[in-house]
PDB file of C-alpha atoms in Angstrom:
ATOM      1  CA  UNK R   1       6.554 -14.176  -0.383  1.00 64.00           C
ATOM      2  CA  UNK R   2      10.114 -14.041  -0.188  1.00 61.00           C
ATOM      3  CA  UNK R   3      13.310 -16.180  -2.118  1.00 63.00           C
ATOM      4  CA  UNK R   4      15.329 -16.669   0.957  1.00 71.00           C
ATOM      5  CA  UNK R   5      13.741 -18.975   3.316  1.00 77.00           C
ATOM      6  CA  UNK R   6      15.408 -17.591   6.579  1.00 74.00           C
ATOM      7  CA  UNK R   7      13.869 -14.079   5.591  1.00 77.00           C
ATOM      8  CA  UNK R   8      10.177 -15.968   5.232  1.00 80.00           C
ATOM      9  CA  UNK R   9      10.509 -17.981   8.547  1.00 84.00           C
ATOM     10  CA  UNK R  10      11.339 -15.120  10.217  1.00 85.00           C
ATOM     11  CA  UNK R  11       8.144 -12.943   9.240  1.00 85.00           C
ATOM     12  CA  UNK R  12       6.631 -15.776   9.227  1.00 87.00           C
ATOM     13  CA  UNK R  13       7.400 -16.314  13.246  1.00 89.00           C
ATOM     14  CA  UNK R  14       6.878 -12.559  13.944  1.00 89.00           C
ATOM     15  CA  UNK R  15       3.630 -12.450  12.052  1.00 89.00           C
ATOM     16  CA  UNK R  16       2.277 -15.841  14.359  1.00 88.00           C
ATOM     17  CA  UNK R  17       3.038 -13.741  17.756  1.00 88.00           C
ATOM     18  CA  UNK R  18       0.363 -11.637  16.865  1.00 87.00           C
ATOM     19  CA  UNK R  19      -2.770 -12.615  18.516  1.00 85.00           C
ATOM     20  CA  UNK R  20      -5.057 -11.601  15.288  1.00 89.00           C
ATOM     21  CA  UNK R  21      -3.073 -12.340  12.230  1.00 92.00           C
ATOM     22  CA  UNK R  22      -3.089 -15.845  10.562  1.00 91.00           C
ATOM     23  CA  UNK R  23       0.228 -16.476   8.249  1.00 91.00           C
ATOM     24  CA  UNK R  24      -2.156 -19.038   6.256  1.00 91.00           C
ATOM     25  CA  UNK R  25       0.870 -19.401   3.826  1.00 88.00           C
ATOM     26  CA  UNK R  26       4.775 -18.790   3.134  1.00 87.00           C
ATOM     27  CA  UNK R  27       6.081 -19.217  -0.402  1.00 85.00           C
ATOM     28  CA  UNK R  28       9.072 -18.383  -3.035  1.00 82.00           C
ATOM     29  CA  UNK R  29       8.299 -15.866  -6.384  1.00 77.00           C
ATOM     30  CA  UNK R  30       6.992 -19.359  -8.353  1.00 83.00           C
ATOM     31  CA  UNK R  31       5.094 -20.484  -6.108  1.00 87.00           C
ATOM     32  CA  UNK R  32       3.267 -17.461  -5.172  1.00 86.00           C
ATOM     33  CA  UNK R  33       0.255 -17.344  -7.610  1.00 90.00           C
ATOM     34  CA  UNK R  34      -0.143 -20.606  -6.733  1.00 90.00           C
ATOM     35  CA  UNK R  35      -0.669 -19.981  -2.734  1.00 90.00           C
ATOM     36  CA  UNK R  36      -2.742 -16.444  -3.223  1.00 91.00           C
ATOM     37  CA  UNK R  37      -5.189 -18.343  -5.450  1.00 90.00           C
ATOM     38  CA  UNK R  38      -5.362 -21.388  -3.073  1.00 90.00           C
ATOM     39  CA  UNK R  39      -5.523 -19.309   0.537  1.00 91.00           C
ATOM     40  CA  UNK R  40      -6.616 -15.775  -0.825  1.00 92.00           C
ATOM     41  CA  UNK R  41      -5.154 -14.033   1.788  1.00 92.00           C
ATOM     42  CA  UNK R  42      -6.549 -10.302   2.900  1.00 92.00           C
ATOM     43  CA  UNK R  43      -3.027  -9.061   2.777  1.00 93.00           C
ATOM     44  CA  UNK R  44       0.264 -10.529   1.287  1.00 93.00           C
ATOM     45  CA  UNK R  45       3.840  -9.222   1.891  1.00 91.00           C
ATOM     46  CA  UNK R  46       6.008  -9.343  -1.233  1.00 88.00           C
ATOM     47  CA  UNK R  47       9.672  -8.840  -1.900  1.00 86.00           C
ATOM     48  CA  UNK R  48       9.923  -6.975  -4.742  1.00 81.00           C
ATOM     49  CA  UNK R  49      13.192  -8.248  -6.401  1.00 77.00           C
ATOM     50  CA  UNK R  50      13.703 -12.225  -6.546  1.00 77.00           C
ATOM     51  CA  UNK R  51      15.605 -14.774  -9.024  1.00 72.00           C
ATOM     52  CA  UNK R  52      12.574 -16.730 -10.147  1.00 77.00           C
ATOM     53  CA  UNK R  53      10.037 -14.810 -10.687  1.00 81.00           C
ATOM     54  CA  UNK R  54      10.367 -10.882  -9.664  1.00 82.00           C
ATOM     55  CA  UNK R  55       7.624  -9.511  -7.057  1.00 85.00           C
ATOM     56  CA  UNK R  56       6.317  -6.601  -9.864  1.00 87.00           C
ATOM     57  CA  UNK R  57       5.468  -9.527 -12.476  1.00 90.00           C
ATOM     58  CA  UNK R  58       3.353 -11.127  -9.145  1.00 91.00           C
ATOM     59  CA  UNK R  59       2.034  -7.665  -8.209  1.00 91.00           C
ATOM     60  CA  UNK R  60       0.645  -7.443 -11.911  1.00 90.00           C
ATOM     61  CA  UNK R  61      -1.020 -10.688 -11.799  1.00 92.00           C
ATOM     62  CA  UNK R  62      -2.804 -10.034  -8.406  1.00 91.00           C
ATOM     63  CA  UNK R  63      -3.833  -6.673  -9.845  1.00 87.00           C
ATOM     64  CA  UNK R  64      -4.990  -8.802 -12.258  1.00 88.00           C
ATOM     65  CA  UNK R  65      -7.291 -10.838  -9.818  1.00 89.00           C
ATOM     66  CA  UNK R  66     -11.346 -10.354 -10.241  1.00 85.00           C
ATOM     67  CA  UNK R  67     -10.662  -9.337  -6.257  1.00 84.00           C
ATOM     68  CA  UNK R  68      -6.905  -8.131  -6.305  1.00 86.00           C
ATOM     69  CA  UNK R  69      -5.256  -9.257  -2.832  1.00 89.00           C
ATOM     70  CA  UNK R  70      -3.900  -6.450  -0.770  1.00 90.00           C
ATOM     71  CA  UNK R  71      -0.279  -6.358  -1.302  1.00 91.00           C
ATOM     72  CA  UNK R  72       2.233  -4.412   0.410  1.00 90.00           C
ATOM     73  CA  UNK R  73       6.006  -4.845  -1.007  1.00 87.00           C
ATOM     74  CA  UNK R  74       9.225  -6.177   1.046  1.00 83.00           C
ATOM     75  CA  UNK R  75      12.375  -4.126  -0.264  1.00 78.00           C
ATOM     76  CA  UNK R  76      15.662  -2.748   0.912  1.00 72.00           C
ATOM     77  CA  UNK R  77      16.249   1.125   1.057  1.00 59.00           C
ATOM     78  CA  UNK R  78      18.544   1.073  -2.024  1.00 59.00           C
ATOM     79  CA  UNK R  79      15.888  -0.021  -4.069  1.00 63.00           C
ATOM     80  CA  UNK R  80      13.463   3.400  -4.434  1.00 65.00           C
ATOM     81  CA  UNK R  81      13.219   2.884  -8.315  1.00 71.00           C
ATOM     82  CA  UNK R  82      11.612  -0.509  -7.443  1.00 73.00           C
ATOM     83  CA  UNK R  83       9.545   0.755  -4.815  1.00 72.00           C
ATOM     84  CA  UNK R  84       8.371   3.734  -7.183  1.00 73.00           C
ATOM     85  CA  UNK R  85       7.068   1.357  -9.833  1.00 79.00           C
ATOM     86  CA  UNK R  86       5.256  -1.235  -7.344  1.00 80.00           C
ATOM     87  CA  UNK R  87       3.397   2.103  -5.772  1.00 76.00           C
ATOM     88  CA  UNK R  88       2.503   2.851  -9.539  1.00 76.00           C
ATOM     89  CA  UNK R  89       1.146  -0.512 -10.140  1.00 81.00           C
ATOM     90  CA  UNK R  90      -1.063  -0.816  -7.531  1.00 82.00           C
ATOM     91  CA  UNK R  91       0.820  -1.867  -4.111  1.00 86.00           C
ATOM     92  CA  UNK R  92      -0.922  -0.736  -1.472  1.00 85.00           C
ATOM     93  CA  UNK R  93       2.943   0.878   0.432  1.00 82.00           C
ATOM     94  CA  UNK R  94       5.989  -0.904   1.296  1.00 82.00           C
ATOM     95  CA  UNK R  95       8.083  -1.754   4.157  1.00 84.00           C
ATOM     96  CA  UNK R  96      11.694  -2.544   4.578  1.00 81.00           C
ATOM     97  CA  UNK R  97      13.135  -5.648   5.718  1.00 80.00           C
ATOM     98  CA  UNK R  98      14.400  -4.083   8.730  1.00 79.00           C
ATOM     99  CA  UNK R  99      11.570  -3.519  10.181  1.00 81.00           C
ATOM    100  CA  UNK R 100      10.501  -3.380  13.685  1.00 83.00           C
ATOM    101  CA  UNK R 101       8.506  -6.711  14.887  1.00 84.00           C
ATOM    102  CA  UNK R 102       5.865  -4.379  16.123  1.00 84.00           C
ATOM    103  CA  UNK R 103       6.124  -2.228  13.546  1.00 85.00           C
ATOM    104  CA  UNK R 104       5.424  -5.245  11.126  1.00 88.00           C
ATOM    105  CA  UNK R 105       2.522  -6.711  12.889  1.00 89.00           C
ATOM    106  CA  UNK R 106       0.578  -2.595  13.005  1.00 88.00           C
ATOM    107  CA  UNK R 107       1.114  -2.510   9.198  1.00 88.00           C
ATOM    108  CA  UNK R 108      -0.085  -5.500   8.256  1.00 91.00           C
ATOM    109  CA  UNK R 109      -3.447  -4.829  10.598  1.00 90.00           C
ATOM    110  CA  UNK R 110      -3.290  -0.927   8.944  1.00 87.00           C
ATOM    111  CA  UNK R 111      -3.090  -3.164   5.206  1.00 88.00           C
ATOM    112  CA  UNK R 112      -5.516  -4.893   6.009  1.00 89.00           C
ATOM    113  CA  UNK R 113      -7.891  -1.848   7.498  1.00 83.00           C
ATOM    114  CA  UNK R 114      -7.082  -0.305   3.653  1.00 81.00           C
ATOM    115  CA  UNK R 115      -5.092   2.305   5.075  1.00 81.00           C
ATOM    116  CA  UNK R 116      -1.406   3.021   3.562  1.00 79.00           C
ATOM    117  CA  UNK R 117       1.907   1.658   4.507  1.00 83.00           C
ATOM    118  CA  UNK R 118       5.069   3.046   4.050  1.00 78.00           C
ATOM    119  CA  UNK R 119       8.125   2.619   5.607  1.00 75.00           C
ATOM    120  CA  UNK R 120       8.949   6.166   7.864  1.00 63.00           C
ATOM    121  CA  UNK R 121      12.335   6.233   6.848  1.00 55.00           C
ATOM    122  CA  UNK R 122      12.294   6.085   3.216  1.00 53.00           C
ATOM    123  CA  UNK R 123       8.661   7.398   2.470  1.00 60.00           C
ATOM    124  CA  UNK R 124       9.655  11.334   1.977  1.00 58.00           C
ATOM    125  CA  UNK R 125      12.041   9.338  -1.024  1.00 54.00           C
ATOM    126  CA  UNK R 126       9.658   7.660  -2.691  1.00 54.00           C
ATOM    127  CA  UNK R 127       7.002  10.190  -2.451  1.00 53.00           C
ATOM    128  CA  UNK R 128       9.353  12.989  -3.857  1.00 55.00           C
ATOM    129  CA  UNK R 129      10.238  11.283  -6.861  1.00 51.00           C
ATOM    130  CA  UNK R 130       7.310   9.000  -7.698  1.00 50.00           C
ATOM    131  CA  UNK R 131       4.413  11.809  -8.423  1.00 51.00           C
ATOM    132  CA  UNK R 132       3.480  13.470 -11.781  1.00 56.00           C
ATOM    133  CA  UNK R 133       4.202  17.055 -12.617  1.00 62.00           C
ATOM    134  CA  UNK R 134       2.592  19.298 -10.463  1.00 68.00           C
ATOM    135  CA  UNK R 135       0.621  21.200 -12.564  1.00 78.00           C
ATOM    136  CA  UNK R 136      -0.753  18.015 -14.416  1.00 81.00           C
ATOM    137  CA  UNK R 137      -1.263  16.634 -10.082  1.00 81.00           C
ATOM    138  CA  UNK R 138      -3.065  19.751  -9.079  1.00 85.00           C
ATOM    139  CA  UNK R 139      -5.456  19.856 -12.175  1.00 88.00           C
ATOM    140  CA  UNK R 140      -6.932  16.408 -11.117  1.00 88.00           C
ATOM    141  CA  UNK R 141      -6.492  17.413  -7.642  1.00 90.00           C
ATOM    142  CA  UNK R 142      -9.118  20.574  -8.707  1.00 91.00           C
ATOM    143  CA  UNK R 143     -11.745  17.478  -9.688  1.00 92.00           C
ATOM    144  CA  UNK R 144     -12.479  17.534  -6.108  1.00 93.00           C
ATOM    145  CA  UNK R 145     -14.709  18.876  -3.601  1.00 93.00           C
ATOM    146  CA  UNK R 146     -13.247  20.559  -0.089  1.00 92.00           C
ATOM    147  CA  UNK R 147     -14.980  17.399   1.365  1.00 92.00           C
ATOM    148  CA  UNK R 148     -13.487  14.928  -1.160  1.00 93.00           C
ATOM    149  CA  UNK R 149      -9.983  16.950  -0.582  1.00 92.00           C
ATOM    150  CA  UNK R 150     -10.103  16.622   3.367  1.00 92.00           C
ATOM    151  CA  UNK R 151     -10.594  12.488   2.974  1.00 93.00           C
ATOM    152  CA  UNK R 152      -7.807  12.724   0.294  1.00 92.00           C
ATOM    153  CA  UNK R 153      -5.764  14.375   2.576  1.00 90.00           C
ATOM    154  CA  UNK R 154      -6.168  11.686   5.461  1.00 90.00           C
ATOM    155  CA  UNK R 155      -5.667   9.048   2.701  1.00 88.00           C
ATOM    156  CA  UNK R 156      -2.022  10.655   2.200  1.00 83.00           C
ATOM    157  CA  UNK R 157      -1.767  10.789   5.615  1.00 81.00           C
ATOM    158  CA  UNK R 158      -1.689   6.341   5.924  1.00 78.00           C
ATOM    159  CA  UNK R 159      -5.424   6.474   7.667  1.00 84.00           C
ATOM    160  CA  UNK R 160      -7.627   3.752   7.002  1.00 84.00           C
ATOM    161  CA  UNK R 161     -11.366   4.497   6.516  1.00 88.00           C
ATOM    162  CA  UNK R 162     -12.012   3.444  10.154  1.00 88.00           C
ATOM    163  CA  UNK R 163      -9.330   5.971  10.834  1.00 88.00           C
ATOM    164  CA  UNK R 164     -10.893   8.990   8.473  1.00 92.00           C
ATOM    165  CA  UNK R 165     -14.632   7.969   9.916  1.00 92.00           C
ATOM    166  CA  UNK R 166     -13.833   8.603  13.349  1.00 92.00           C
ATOM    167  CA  UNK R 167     -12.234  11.735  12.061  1.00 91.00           C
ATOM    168  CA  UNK R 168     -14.808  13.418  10.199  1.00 92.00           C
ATOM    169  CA  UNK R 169     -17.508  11.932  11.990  1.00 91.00           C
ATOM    170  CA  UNK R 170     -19.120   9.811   9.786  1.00 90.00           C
ATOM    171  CA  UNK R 171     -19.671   6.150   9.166  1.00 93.00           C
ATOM    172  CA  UNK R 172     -16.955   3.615   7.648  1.00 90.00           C
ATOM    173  CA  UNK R 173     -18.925   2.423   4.619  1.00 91.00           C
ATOM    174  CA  UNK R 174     -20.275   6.139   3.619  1.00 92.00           C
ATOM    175  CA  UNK R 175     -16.506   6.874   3.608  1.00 92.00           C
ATOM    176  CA  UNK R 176     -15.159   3.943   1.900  1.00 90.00           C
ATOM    177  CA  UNK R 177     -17.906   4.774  -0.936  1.00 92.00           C
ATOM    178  CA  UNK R 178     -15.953   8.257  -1.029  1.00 93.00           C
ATOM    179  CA  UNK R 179     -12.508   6.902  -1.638  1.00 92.00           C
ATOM    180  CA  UNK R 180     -14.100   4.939  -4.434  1.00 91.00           C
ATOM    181  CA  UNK R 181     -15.335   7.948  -5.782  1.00 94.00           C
ATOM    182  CA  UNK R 182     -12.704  10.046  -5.321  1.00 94.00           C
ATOM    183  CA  UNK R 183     -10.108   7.489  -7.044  1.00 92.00           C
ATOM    184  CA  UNK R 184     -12.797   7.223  -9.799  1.00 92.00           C
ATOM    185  CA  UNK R 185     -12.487  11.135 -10.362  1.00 93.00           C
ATOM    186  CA  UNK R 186      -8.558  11.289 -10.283  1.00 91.00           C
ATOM    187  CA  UNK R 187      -8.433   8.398 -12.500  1.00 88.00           C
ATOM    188  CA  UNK R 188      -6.384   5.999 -10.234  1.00 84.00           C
ATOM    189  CA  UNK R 189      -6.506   2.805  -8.938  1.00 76.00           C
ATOM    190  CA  UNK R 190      -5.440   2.339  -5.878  1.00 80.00           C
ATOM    191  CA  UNK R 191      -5.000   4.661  -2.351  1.00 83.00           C
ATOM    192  CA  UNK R 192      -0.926   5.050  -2.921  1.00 79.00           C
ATOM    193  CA  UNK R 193      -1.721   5.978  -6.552  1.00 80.00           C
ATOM    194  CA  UNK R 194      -4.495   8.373  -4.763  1.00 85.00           C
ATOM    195  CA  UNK R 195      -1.294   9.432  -1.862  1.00 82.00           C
ATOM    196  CA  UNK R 196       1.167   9.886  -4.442  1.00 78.00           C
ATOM    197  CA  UNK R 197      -1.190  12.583  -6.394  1.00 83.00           C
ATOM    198  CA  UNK R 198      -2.134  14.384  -3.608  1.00 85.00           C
ATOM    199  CA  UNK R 199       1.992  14.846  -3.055  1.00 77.00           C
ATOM    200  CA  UNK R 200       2.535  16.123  -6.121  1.00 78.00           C
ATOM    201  CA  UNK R 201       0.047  18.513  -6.613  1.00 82.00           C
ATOM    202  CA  UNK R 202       0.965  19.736  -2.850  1.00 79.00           C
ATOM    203  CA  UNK R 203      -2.175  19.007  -1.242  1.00 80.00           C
ATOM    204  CA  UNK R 204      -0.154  17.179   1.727  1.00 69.00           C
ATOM    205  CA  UNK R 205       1.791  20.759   2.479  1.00 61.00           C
ATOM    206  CA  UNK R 206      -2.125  22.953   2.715  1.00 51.00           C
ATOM    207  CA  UNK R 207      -2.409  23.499   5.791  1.00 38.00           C
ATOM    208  CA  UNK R 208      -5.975  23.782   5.861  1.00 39.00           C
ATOM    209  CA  UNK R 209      -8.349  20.950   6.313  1.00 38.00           C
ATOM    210  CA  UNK R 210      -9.148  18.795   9.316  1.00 38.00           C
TER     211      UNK R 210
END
């Protein structure tokens, strides 16, 4: 979901190349409700700024959803404050509009896995600046089990649970039943709300775990 046309043919063309990835539906900020609630796609790809209707305001209404679409923003490196509060609101990472054809095709598969995107060059930006105070991070950090911490740690990491089962050993859907839990005990929504903790609180600098 983009304003400029060009920008939305071109993913849109890159997107088709891929073997495995339907583009069921291209659309401007007014029309975008309108297209997630008619196609429900697994993943949509959302600027974040746009004249009509912005891409947070869209973000809040498919947060919204009784089954929330996974959405992972479209921005422009100068834009971390927007980036910050789409993270916070339940975006599931970000790319930039720059990005690598190949590049763009793995994240949407990795969005779609449930693992988290963001953008190499400008995630060390966003994660600095978007977590909570440390002390606050590390208290709900200490919620945790070692167990629950080493998931949490791949979670930060961008792994999706197929990634973190074959890691630890275990199966996808006793995994994915973790990351439920261990959102429910940090009292977040979402994985990059999940990443974003585990940041602040310093969890991502330990060096133990797997």
């Amino acid at each position: 979901m983009d304003d400029e046309a060009l920008v939305r043919s071109g993913i849109e063309m890159i997107l088709k190349a891929a073997r495995d990835i339907d583009v069921v539906a291209t659309a401007n900020g007014g029309d975008a409700m309108w297209e997630i609630s008619l196609h429900r796609p697994d993943v949509v790809l959302l600027d974040i700024r746009m004249p009509d209707v912005d891409g947070l305001t869209i973000l809040n209404e498919i947060r919204a959803m009784q089954e929330p679409t996974v959405v992972g923003m479209l921005t422009t490196f100068d834009m971390d404050d927007y980036i910050t509060a789409a993270l916070q609101n339940g975006a599931a990472g970000f790319l930039l509009k720059d990005t690598d054809p190949a590049q763009l095709a793995r994240a949407v598969r990795a969005l779609a896995a449930g693992a988290v995107v963001l953008a190499p060059s400008a995630a060390r930006l966003v994660l600095d600046g978007a977590g909570e105070p440390r002390t606050e991070a590390a208290a709900k950090i200490d919620r945790l089990s070692e167990e629950e911490r080493d998931v949490l740690r791949l979670v930060a990491a961008g792994a999706s649970n197929d990634d973190i089962a074959a890691r630890l050993t275990r199966s996808t859907s006793a995994v994915a039943e973790q990351v439920v839990a261990i959102l429910g005990k940090l009292a977040v929504e979402s994985r990059v709300q999940a990443a974003l903790l585990a940041q602040a609180a310093g969890l991502t600098d330990e060096v133990s775990g797997p």
